[in-house]
CSV table of C-alpha atoms and ligand atoms in Angstrom, one decimal:
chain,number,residue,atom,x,y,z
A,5,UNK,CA,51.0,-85.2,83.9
A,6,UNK,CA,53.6,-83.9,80.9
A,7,UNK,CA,54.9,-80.2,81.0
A,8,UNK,CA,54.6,-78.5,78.0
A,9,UNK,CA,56.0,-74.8,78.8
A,10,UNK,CA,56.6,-73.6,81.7
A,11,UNK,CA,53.3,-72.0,83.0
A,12,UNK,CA,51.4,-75.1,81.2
A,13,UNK,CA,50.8,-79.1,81.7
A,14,UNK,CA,49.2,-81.5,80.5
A,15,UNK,CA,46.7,-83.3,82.9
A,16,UNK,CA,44.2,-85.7,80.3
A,17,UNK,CA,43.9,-89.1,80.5
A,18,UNK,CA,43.8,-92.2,77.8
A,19,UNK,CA,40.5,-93.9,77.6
A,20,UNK,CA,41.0,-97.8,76.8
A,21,UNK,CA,38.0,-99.0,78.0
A,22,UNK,CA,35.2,-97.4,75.7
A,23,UNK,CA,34.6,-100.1,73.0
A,24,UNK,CA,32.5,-97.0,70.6
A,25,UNK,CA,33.1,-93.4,70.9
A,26,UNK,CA,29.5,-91.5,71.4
A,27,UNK,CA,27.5,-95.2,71.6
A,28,UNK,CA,28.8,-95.6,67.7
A,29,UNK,CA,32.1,-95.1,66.4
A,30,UNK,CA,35.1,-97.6,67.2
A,31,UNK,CA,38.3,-96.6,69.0
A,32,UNK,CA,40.5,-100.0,68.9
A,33,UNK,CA,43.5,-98.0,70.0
A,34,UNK,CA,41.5,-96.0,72.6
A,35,UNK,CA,40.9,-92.5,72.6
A,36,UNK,CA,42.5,-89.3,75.0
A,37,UNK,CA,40.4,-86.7,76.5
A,38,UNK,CA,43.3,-83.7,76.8
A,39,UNK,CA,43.0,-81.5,79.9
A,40,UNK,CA,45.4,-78.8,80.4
A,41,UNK,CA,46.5,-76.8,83.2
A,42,UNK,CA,47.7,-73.0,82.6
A,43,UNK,CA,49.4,-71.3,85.0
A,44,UNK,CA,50.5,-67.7,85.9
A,45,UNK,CA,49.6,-65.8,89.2
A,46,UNK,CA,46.2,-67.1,88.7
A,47,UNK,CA,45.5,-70.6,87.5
A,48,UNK,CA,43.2,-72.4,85.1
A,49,UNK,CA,42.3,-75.9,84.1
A,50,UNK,CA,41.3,-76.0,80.5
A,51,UNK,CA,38.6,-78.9,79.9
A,52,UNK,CA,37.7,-81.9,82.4
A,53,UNK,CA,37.3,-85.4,80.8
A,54,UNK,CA,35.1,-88.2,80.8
A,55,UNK,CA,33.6,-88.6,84.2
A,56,UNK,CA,34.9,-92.4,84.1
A,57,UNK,CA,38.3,-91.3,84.6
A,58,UNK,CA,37.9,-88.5,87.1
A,59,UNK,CA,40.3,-89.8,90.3
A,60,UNK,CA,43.0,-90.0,87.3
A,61,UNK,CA,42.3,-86.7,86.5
A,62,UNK,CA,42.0,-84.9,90.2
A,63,UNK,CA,45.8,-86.9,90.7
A,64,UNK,CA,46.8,-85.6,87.6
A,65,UNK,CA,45.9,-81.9,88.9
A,66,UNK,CA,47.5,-82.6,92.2
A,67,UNK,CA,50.8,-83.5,90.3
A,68,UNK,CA,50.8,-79.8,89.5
A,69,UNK,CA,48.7,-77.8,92.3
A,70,UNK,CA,46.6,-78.1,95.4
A,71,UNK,CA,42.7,-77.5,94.5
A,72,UNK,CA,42.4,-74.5,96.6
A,73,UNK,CA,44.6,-72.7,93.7
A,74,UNK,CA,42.4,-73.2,91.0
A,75,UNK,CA,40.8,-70.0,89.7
A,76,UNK,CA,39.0,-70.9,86.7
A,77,UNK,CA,37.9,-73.9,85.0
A,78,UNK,CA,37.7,-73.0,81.2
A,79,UNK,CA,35.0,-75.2,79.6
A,80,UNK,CA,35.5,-75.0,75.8
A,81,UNK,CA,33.1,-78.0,75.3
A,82,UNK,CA,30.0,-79.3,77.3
A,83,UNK,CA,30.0,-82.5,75.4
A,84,UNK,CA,30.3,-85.4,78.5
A,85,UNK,CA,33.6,-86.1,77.1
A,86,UNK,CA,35.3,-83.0,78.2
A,87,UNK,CA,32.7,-81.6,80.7
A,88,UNK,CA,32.1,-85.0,82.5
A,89,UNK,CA,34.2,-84.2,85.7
A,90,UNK,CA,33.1,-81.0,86.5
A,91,UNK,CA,31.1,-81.8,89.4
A,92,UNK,CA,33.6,-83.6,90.9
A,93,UNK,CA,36.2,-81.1,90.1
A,94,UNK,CA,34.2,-78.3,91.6
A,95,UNK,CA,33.8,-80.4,94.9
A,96,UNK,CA,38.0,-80.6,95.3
A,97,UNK,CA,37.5,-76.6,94.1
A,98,UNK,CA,34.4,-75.0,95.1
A,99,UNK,CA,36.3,-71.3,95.0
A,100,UNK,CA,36.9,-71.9,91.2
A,101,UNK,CA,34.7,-70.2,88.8
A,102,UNK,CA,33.6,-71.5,85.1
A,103,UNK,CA,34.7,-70.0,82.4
A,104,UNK,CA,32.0,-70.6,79.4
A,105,UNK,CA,30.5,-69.3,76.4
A,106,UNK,CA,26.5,-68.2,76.9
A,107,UNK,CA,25.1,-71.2,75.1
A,108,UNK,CA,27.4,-73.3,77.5
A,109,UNK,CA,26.0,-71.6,80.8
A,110,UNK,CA,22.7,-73.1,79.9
A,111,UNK,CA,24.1,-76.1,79.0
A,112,UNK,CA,26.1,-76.5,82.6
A,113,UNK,CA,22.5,-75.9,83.9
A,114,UNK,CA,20.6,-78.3,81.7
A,115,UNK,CA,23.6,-81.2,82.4
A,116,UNK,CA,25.0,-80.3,86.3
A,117,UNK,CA,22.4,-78.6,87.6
A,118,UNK,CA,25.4,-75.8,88.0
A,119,UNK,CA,24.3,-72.0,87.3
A,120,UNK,CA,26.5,-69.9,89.6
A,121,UNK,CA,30.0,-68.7,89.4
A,122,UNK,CA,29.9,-68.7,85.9
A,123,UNK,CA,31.8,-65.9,83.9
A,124,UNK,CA,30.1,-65.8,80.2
A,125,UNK,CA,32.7,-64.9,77.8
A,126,UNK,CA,32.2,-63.7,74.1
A,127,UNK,CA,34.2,-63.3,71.1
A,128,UNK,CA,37.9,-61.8,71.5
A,129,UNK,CA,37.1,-61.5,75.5
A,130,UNK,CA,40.0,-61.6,77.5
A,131,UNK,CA,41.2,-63.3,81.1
A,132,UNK,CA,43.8,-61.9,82.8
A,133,UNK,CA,45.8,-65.0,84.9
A,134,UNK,CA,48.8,-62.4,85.7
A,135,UNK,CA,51.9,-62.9,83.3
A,136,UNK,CA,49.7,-64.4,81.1
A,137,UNK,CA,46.7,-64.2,79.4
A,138,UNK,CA,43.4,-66.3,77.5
A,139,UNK,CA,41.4,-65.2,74.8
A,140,UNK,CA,38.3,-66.9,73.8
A,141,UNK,CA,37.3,-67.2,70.6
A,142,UNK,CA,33.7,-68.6,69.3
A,143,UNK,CA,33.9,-71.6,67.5
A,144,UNK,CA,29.9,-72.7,67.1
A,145,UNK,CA,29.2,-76.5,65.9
A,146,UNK,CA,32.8,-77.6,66.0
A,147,UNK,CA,31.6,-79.4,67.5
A,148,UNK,CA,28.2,-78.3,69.0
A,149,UNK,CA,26.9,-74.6,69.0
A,150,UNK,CA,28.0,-73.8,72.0
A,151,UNK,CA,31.6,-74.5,71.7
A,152,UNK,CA,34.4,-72.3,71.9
A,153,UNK,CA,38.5,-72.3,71.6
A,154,UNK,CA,41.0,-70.4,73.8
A,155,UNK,CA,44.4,-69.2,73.3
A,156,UNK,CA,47.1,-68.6,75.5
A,157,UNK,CA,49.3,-65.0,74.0
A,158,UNK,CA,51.9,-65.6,75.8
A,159,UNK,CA,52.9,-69.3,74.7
A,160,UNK,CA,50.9,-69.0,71.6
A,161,UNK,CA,49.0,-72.1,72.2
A,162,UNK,CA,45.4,-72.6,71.0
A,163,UNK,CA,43.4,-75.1,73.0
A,164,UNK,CA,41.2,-76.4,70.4
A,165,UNK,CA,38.7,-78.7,71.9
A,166,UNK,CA,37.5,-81.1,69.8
A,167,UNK,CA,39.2,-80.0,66.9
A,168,UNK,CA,42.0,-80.6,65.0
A,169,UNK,CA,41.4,-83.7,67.5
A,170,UNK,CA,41.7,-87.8,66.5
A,171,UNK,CA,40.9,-90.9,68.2
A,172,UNK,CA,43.7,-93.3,69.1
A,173,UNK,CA,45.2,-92.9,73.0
A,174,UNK,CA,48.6,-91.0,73.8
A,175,UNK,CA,50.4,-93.9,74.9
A,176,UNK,CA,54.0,-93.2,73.8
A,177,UNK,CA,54.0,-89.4,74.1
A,178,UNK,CA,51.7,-86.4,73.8
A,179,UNK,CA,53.8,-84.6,71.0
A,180,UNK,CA,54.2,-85.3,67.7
A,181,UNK,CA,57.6,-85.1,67.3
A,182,UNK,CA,57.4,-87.9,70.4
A,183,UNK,CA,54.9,-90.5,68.3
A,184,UNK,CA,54.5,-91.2,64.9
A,185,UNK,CA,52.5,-88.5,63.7
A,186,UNK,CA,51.1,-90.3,60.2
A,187,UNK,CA,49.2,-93.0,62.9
A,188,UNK,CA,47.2,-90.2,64.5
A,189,UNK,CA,46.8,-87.7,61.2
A,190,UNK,CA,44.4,-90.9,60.0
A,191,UNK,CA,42.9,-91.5,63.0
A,192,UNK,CA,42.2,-87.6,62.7
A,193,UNK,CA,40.8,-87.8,59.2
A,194,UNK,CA,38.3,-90.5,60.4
A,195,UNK,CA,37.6,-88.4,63.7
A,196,UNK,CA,36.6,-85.4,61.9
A,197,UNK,CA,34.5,-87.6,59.5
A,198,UNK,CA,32.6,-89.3,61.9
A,199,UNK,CA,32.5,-86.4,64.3
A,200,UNK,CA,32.7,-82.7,62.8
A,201,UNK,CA,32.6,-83.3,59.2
A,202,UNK,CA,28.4,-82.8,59.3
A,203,UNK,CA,29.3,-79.1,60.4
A,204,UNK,CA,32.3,-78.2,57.6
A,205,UNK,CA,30.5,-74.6,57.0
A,206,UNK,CA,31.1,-74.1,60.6
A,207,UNK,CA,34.7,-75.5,60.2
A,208,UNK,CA,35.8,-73.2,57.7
A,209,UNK,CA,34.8,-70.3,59.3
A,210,UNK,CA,36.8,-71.2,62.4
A,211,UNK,CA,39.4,-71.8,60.3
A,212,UNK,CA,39.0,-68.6,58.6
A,213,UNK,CA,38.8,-67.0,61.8
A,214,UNK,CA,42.1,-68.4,63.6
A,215,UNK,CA,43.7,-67.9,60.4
A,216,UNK,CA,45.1,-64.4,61.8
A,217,UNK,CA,46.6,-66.0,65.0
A,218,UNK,CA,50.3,-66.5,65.6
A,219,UNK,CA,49.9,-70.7,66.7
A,220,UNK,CA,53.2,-72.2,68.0
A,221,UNK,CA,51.4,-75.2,69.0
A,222,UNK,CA,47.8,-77.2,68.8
A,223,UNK,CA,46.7,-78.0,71.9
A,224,UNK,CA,43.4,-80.2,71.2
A,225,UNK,CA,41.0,-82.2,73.8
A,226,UNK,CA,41.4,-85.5,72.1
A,227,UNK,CA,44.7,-86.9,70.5
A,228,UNK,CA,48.5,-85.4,70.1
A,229,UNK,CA,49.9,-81.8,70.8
A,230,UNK,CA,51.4,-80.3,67.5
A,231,UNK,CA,54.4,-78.5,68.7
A,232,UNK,CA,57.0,-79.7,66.0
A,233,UNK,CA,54.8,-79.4,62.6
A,234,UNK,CA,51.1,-77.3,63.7
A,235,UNK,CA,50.7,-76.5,60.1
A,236,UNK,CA,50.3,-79.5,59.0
A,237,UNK,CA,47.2,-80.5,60.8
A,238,UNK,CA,46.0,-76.9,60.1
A,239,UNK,CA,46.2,-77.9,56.4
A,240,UNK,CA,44.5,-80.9,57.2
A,241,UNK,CA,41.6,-79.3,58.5
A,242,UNK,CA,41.4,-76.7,56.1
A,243,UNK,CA,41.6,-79.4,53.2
A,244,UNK,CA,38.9,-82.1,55.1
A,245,UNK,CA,36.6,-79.0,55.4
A,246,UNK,CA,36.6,-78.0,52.0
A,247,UNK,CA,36.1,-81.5,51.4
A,248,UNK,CA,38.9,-81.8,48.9
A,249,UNK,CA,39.9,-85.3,48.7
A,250,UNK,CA,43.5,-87.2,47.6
A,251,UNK,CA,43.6,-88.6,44.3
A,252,UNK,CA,42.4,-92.5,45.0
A,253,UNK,CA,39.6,-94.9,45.2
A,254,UNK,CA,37.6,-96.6,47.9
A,255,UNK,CA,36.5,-99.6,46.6
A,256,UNK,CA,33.3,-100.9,49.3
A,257,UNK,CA,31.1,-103.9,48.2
A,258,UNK,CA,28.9,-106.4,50.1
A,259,UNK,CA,28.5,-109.7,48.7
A,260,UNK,CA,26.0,-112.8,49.7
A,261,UNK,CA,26.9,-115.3,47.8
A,262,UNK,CA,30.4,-114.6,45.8
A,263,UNK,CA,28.5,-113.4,42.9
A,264,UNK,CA,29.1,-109.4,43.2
A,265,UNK,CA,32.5,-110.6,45.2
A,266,UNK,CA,34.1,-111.9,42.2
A,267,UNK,CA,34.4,-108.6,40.1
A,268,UNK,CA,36.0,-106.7,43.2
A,269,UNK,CA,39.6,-108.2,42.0
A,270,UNK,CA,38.8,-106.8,38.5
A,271,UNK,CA,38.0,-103.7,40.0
A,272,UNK,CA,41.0,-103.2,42.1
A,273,UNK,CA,43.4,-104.4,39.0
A,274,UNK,CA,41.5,-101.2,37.1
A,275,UNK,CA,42.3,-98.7,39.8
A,276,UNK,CA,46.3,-100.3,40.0
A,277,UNK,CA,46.3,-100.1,36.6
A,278,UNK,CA,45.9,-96.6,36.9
A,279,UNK,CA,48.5,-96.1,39.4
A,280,UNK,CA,46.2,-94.4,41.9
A,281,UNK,CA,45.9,-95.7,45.3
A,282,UNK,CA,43.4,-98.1,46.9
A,283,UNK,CA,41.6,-99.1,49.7
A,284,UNK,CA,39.4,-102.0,49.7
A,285,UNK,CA,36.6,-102.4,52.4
A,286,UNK,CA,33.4,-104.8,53.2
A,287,UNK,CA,30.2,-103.2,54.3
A,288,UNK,CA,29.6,-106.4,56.5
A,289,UNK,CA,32.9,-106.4,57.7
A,290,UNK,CA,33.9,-102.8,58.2
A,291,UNK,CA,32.6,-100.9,61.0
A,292,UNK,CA,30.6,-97.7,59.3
A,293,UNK,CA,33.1,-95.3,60.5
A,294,UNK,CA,35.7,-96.8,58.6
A,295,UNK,CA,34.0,-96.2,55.2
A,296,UNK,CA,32.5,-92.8,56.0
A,297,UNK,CA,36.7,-91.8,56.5
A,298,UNK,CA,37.8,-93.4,53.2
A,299,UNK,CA,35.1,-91.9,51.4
A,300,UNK,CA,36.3,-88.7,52.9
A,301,UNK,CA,39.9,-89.0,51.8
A,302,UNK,CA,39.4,-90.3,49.0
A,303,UNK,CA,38.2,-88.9,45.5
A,304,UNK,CA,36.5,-91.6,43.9
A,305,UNK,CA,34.3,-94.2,45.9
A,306,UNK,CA,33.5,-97.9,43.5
A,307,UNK,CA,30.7,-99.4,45.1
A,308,UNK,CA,29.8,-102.9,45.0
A,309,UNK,CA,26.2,-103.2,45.6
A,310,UNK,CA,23.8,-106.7,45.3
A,311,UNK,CA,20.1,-106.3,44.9
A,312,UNK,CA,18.3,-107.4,48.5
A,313,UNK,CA,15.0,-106.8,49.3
A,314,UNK,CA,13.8,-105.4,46.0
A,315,UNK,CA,16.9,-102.6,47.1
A,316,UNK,CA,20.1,-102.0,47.8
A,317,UNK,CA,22.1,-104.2,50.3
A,318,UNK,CA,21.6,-103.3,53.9
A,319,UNK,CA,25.2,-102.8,54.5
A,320,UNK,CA,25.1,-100.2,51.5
A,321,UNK,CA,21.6,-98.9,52.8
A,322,UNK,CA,23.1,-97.6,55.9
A,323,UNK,CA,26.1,-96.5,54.1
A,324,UNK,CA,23.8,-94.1,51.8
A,325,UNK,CA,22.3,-92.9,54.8
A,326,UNK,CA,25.0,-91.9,56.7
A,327,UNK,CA,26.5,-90.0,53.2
A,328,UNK,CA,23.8,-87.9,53.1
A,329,UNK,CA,23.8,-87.7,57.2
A,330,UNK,CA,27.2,-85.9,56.9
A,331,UNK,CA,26.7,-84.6,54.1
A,332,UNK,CA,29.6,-85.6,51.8
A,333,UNK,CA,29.3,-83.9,48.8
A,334,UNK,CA,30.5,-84.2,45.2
A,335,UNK,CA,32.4,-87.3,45.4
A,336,UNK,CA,33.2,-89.6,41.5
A,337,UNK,CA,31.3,-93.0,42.0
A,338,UNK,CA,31.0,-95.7,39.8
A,339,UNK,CA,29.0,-99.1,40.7
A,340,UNK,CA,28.4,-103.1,39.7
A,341,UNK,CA,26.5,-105.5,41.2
A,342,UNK,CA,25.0,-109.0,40.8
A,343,UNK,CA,20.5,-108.9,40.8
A,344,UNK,CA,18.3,-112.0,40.3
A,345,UNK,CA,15.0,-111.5,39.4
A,346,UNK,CA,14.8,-107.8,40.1
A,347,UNK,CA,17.5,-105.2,39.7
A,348,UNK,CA,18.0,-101.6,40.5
A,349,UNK,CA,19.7,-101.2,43.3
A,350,UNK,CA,22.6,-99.4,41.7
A,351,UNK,CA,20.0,-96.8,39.8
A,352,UNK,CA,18.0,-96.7,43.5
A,353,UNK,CA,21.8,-95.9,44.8
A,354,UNK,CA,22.9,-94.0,41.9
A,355,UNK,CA,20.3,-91.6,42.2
A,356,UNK,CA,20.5,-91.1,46.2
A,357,UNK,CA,24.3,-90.3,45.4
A,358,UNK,CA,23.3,-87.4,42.9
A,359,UNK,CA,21.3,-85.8,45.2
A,360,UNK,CA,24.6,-85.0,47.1
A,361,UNK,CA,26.0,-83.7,44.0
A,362,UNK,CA,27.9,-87.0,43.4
A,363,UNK,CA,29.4,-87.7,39.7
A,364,UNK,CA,28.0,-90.8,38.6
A,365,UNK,CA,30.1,-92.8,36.0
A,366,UNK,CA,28.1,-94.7,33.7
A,367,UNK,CA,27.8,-97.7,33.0
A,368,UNK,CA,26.6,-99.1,36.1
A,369,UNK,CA,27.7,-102.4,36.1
A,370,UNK,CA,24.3,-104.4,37.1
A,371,UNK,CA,24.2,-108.2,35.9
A,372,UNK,CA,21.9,-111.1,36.6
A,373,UNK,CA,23.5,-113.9,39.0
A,374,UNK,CA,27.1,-114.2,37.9
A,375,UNK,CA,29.5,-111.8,35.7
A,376,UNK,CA,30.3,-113.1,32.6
A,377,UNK,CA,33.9,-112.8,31.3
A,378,UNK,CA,32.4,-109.4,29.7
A,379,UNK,CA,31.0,-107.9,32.8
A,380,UNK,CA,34.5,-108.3,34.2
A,381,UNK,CA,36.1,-107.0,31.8
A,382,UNK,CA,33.5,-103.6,31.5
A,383,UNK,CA,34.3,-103.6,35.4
A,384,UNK,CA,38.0,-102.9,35.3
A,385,UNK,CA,37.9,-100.6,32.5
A,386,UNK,CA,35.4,-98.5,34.4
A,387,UNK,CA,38.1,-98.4,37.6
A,388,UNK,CA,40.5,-97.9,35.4
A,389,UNK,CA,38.6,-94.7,34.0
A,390,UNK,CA,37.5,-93.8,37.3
A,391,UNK,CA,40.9,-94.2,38.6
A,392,UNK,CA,42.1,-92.2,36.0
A,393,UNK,CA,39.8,-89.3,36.8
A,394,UNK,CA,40.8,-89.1,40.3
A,395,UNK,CA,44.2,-88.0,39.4
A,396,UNK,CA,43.2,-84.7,37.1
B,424,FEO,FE1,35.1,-84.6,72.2
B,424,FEO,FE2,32.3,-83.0,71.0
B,424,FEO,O1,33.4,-83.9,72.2
């Protein structure tokens, strides 16, 4: 429990023990699910968290109130995550009713069974907690349709849900002038990449939307409360969802046998040369979620792509898929890789990437067993160009 004004506390709890967030994304430094407490004459719990941790979260209430006070249990979110406690919640406070949008009534129905003492709130609706005040706002597919965001007038704090959220656990503070902000604003690009970035149209309208609230502070369901700098993660978001990217270049390659391995270093000496910035990944050895971010962040992807199976290399398979799963558009690529008897994986590739609107720098780099001296050579000015590129 961690006061954050005086009529509101934090009551959320770090999750260390889920190895992949959602059955598929990594979360080696753990993950928060960020429940809040609001308090004026009435009082309201904003969000539940993962059922898993649910006696840490009913001592975490207690910290602050007995059950029998709770009015309202706002449920921005009926994703598990946040809704996973209600049940248990409601049996410590069977008085308190939900707060929810419509598409969330069904979903309490389809997921607890729960379809009384449910308030359905709409855009701009207001809840009256004496001395202070919510207001809900609709915030469809951020993360799914029926989610929602609520904002307290009187401390001027929006309770975002799952956005503006990150993975990584709070385990030095919950603030972020009390942690090192930079560690969690990545772990919030790679969030929103794995987790919202397939609904950016939806993103941007929220954004639009909240654009004419007065925010002191971001108040999100997963990761740190922006109290000290808010705009910055607003700019984040507003940035990620208009998919504009930093000058720099993800360089990802898979290799079997050294052959397309050996022209990475050529490629990375290219981008240096360029003075841009670069990250270097493996599809074999870096998890999906990790390349899906740096693709995100970064302007220019260099892929490094053998010919398996007549194809692409699975690694890079499932990497093509999962572009065109979230729907990362217009992106500068550029490609090499080592073939045998049959080539075309970087044209197969090439021309999956186009399709999202990708700029495809020519030549790709395609060579039979190893790379000559030339090939090398061809490789690093083609960084170098690509590198280049990134920064106008
Ligand atoms: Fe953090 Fe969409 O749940």
């Amino acid at each position: 429990m961690k006061r954050i004004t005086e009529g509101v506390c934090y009551i959320g709890v770090n999750d260390y023990e889920t190895e992949l967030f959602e059955g598929l994304w990594p979360i080696p430094e753990g993950v928060s699910y960020n429940s809040y407490i609001v308090q004026g004459e009435k009082t309201a719990i904003i969000d539940t968290v993962k059922i898993l941790f649910v006696d840490e979260f009913l001592n975490n209430i207690e910290k602050v109130t007995s059950f029998d006070k709770i009015d309202y249990i706002v449920l921005n979110h009926l994703e598990p995550d946040h809704s996973g406690s209600l049940l248990r919640l409601l049996e410590k406070a069977p008085q308190a009713v939900i707060i929810c949008s419509k598409k969330a009534k069904d979903m309490t129905d389809y997921l607890y069974k729960i379809t009384e003492n449910i308030i359905v709130v709409g855009e701009g609706e207001k809840l009256d907690l004496g001395g202070r005040e919510l207001v809900f706002y609709m915030d469809p597919l951020v993360h799914w349709p029926e989610t929602m965001v609520t904002y307290d007038t009187k401390d001027q704090i929006l309770f975002s849900c799952d956005a503006f959220g990150s993975y990584k656990a709070l385990d030095v503070g919950i603030f972020d002038d009390e942690v090192n902000p930079d560690e969690y604003f990545e772990e919030t690009i790679r969030y929103f990449s794995n987790i919202v970035a397939k609904y950016v149209k939806y993103v941007q309208k929220a954004m639009d939307k909240l654009s004419g609230l007065e925010i002191k502070m971001i108040a999100p369901a997963h990761g740190i409360v922006w109290r000290k700098n808010p705009k910055r993660i607003i700019d984040l978001y507003i940035d990620l969802s208009a998919r504009k990217a930093q000058p720099g270049v993800a360089v990802i390659w898979g290799s079997m046998y050294g052959n397309t391995k050996q022209v990475v270093e050529y490629v990375v000496e290219g981008v240096k040369e360029a003075g841009v910035p670069v990250t270097v990944l493996e599809f074999s050895r870096h998890h999906l979620s990790y390349l899906l971010k740096e693709s995100w962040k970064n302007k220019a992807v260099i892929l490094g792509i053998p010919t398996y199976d007549g194809g692409p290399f699975l690694g890079a398979s499932y990497y093509l898929h999962l572009m065109k799963r979230k729907n990362l558009r217009e992106r500068i690529v550029g490609f090499f890789g080592s073939s045998m008897w049959s080539g075309r994986a970087l044209h197969q590739a090439a021309e999956q990437l186009k399709e999202l609107d990708w700029e495809v720098i020519e030549p790709l780099l395609e060579f039979r067993g190893s790379a000559t001296k030339e090939v090398l050579m061809q490789a690093k000015e083609l960084a170098k160009k690509i590198a280049l590129m990134t920064k106008e």
